[in-house]
């Protein structure tokens, strides 16, 4: 299944994207895609439901983030060797872990707002993993059993906040609008191998990133298992797994997002999204 949320910001309803690309409203079957939905067997309920009377969703309706506010959003930094090298950073011996504020989460095609005073806002196409059941001290062999699904994520970053304030990564990652998620969450059965997915990103039509999750330093199973040794992963939690080379920081001279820029991205099997950059208006 491909889970979507649609409607005005803060008033989204749950839906599904069907195989032909059309969309339906399933709010008569489930209330919303929340941590409780995953914890209480919502995917199984939805899979077994009769969808024949579900109304269609218009093609031009806004898509929201793939789920309503998760408990936490955990990210893995420098998880592609080429990305670490372009940033002049050592290839990590174990996963680099940081949190991204859940208040940064927006719909896949919502505007990205450049923070007040920012001069170094950057892009990062990433594979997001949605946890489906409570995971604590899980093995790599069992790790994928805990996955509800996967989605496209743009892990926007303000590099000055991230790297020039004594290494305060969260400050550069959690700004409002810095986590567009979607267009949909593909359930785990739809993605045969999360460690073999092509991914790309363009700015104003120019290719910047062109990679594959085959180049993970730490693959999806390893990341889930690793995190579960240090924290309990709860249903609905999101893990963002890192980005390949081609971010703005890695160019010489560096390239950063300007108002009016259009950032397009996609991952094989997980659709595409596009954000337009806007200047902060306080």
XYZ file of C-alpha atoms in Angstrom:
282
model
C 0.000 0.000 0.000
C 0.954 3.629 -0.471
C -0.282 5.772 2.398
C -0.942 9.473 1.838
C -2.304 12.334 3.908
C -4.101 15.151 2.145
C -5.792 18.463 2.786
C -4.947 21.775 4.420
C -1.995 21.981 6.800
C -3.069 20.779 10.235
C -6.324 19.304 8.933
C -5.046 16.425 6.809
C -7.020 13.231 6.289
C -5.656 9.735 5.647
C -5.763 8.288 2.153
C -4.217 5.768 -0.184
C -2.548 6.102 -3.543
C -3.665 3.251 -5.772
C -1.623 1.381 -8.348
C -2.920 3.560 -11.199
C -1.800 6.706 -9.357
C -5.301 7.766 -8.316
C -5.995 8.578 -4.666
C -8.814 7.731 -2.289
C -9.973 9.006 1.102
C -9.897 6.300 3.816
C -10.910 8.514 6.744
C -14.071 6.423 7.157
C -11.839 3.426 7.963
C -8.974 4.930 9.987
C -8.776 8.241 11.841
C -5.232 9.216 10.823
C -1.724 7.848 10.398
C -0.389 8.376 13.902
C 1.980 6.426 16.149
C -1.141 4.784 17.610
C -2.261 3.706 14.129
C 0.925 1.678 13.676
C 0.979 0.374 17.260
C -2.621 -0.834 17.171
C -2.576 -2.796 13.913
C -3.791 -0.028 11.656
C -1.900 -1.291 8.610
C -3.504 -4.711 8.912
C -6.953 -3.156 9.367
C -6.477 -1.004 6.295
C -5.188 -3.900 4.195
C -8.262 -5.964 5.052
C -10.795 -3.162 4.520
C -13.315 -2.871 1.710
C -12.224 0.232 -0.186
C -14.942 0.185 -2.812
C -16.972 3.021 -1.269
C -14.018 5.284 -0.434
C -14.347 8.640 -2.220
C -11.755 9.836 -4.705
C -9.248 12.543 -3.810
C -8.758 15.247 -6.429
C -5.372 15.243 -8.122
C -4.719 18.869 -7.218
C -5.341 18.538 -3.474
C -2.335 19.333 -1.266
C -0.456 16.333 0.108
C 0.571 16.484 3.738
C 3.429 14.739 5.508
C 3.087 10.958 5.457
C 2.126 10.688 9.123
C 0.922 12.903 11.919
C 3.624 14.081 14.311
C 5.895 11.098 15.117
C 7.377 10.674 18.562
C 10.879 11.230 17.243
C 12.839 11.678 14.061
C 16.331 10.219 14.249
C 18.849 10.925 11.497
C 22.116 9.355 10.415
C 24.844 11.710 9.229
C 27.705 11.007 6.838
C 26.273 7.629 5.820
C 27.709 7.751 2.294
C 31.482 7.743 1.891
C 31.374 10.207 -1.001
C 29.279 12.655 1.050
C 31.687 12.505 4.004
C 34.604 13.120 1.670
C 32.997 16.083 -0.114
C 32.424 17.737 3.273
C 36.014 17.144 4.331
C 34.938 14.846 7.161
C 36.309 11.466 8.171
C 34.319 8.389 7.190
C 32.669 7.399 10.494
C 33.512 4.149 12.260
C 29.949 3.957 13.581
C 26.750 5.797 12.716
C 26.635 9.536 13.377
C 23.296 10.134 15.121
C 21.300 13.330 15.592
C 17.666 14.326 16.007
C 15.580 16.467 13.705
C 12.751 18.461 15.295
C 9.362 16.975 14.449
C 8.079 20.548 14.109
C 10.165 20.714 10.900
C 7.938 18.137 9.190
C 5.815 19.399 6.285
C 4.184 18.057 3.144
C 6.283 16.879 0.215
C 5.532 19.865 -2.009
C 5.235 22.582 0.610
C 7.539 25.588 0.398
C 10.912 25.449 2.128
C 11.388 28.618 4.180
C 14.969 29.850 4.366
C 15.532 30.724 8.048
C 15.929 34.328 9.165
C 19.483 35.434 8.421
C 20.480 32.156 6.768
C 23.077 32.197 4.009
C 23.887 28.482 3.915
C 20.651 26.501 3.527
C 21.404 23.184 1.807
C 19.590 20.159 0.376
C 19.903 16.391 1.073
C 17.812 13.655 -0.561
C 17.354 10.790 1.907
C 15.533 7.513 2.450
C 13.237 7.676 5.483
C 12.275 4.529 7.385
C 9.039 4.388 9.403
C 9.085 2.034 12.390
C 6.031 -0.199 12.704
C 6.448 -1.807 16.119
C 8.414 -1.295 19.306
C 12.087 -2.093 18.730
C 14.588 -2.514 21.533
C 17.876 -4.418 21.269
C 16.961 -5.960 17.925
C 19.459 -7.862 15.785
C 20.408 -6.875 12.252
C 18.905 -10.164 11.063
C 15.501 -9.182 12.463
C 15.675 -5.419 11.951
C 13.542 -5.142 8.812
C 10.710 -6.959 10.600
C 10.208 -3.745 12.563
C 9.708 -1.528 9.505
C 6.233 -0.275 8.576
C 7.380 1.418 5.405
C 9.638 3.850 3.576
C 9.370 7.384 2.232
C 11.217 10.163 0.465
C 12.743 12.860 2.692
C 14.641 16.073 1.982
C 16.863 16.633 5.022
C 17.343 20.365 4.638
C 20.300 21.771 6.582
C 21.541 25.246 7.514
C 25.288 24.649 7.385
C 26.378 27.667 9.425
C 24.013 26.672 12.235
C 25.099 23.037 11.944
C 28.867 23.363 11.635
C 29.880 26.830 12.835
C 28.229 26.804 16.264
C 30.549 24.272 17.959
C 29.038 21.354 16.068
C 25.401 21.926 16.992
C 23.944 19.674 14.296
C 20.382 19.891 15.580
C 20.359 23.681 15.230
C 21.011 23.349 11.521
C 18.552 20.519 10.953
C 15.389 21.366 12.849
C 14.295 24.672 11.328
C 10.657 24.985 10.311
C 9.877 23.317 6.934
C 13.236 21.468 6.938
C 11.664 17.975 6.722
C 9.316 17.504 3.759
C 8.130 13.882 3.816
C 6.385 12.024 1.020
C 4.522 12.019 -1.359
C 3.556 8.693 0.235
C 4.757 5.998 2.585
C 5.205 2.709 0.744
C 4.592 -0.216 3.068
C 7.562 -2.496 3.620
C 6.253 -5.205 1.277
C 6.465 -2.766 -1.659
C 10.222 -2.207 -1.307
C 12.126 -5.429 -1.918
C 15.504 -4.066 -0.830
C 15.880 -0.644 0.829
C 19.629 -0.959 0.331
C 19.349 -0.847 -3.474
C 17.322 2.236 -4.423
C 18.318 4.965 -6.863
C 18.002 8.503 -5.547
C 18.422 11.928 -7.115
C 17.967 15.650 -6.576
C 17.874 18.689 -8.872
C 17.998 22.421 -8.196
C 16.338 24.585 -10.845
C 16.433 21.610 -13.201
C 20.172 20.971 -12.761
C 21.192 17.570 -11.402
C 23.029 17.872 -8.086
C 22.699 14.430 -6.500
C 22.593 11.095 -8.290
C 23.200 8.157 -5.989
C 21.986 4.823 -4.698
C 21.443 3.332 -1.277
C 23.782 0.536 -2.388
C 26.484 2.970 -1.251
C 25.347 3.179 2.369
C 28.221 2.878 4.824
C 25.745 1.448 7.339
C 22.767 -0.226 5.698
C 19.157 -0.005 6.843
C 19.325 -3.132 9.006
C 22.496 -1.981 10.707
C 21.080 1.470 11.459
C 17.849 0.113 12.981
C 19.716 -2.435 15.084
C 22.337 0.104 16.155
C 19.805 2.708 17.271
C 17.786 0.099 19.149
C 20.794 -0.612 21.368
C 20.620 2.958 22.712
C 16.938 3.882 22.572
C 13.570 2.225 22.131
C 12.199 2.877 18.664
C 8.454 3.325 18.897
C 5.757 2.770 16.259
C 5.635 5.769 13.940
C 9.192 6.889 14.680
C 11.150 7.970 11.610
C 14.783 7.231 10.787
C 16.416 9.245 8.003
C 19.359 7.302 6.663
C 21.764 9.808 5.094
C 22.502 11.428 1.738
C 24.913 10.811 -1.158
C 27.394 13.320 -2.582
C 26.191 16.428 -4.365
C 25.019 18.664 -1.526
C 25.632 22.389 -1.829
C 28.370 22.327 0.804
C 30.441 19.993 -1.360
C 30.785 22.288 -4.376
C 33.724 24.644 -4.879
C 32.580 27.301 -4.340
C 29.709 26.070 -2.178
C 26.190 26.439 -3.559
C 23.300 27.261 -1.271
C 19.568 27.712 -1.716
C 18.253 31.130 -2.717
C 14.659 32.436 -2.677
C 12.850 31.230 -5.785
C 14.938 28.087 -6.207
C 12.994 24.908 -6.986
C 14.344 21.702 -5.462
C 13.093 18.440 -7.014
C 13.972 14.988 -5.724
C 12.987 11.356 -5.879
C 13.782 7.815 -4.809
C 13.068 4.686 -6.821
C 9.690 3.269 -5.742
C 8.972 6.177 -3.413
C 7.888 8.894 -5.814
C 9.006 12.475 -6.261
C 8.557 15.793 -4.512
C 9.377 19.446 -5.197
C 9.809 22.421 -2.910
C 10.107 26.108 -3.782
C 12.391 28.187 -1.569
C 10.918 31.266 0.091
C 12.609 33.935 2.168
C 11.607 34.128 5.826
C 8.877 36.695 6.423
C 8.731 37.493 10.135
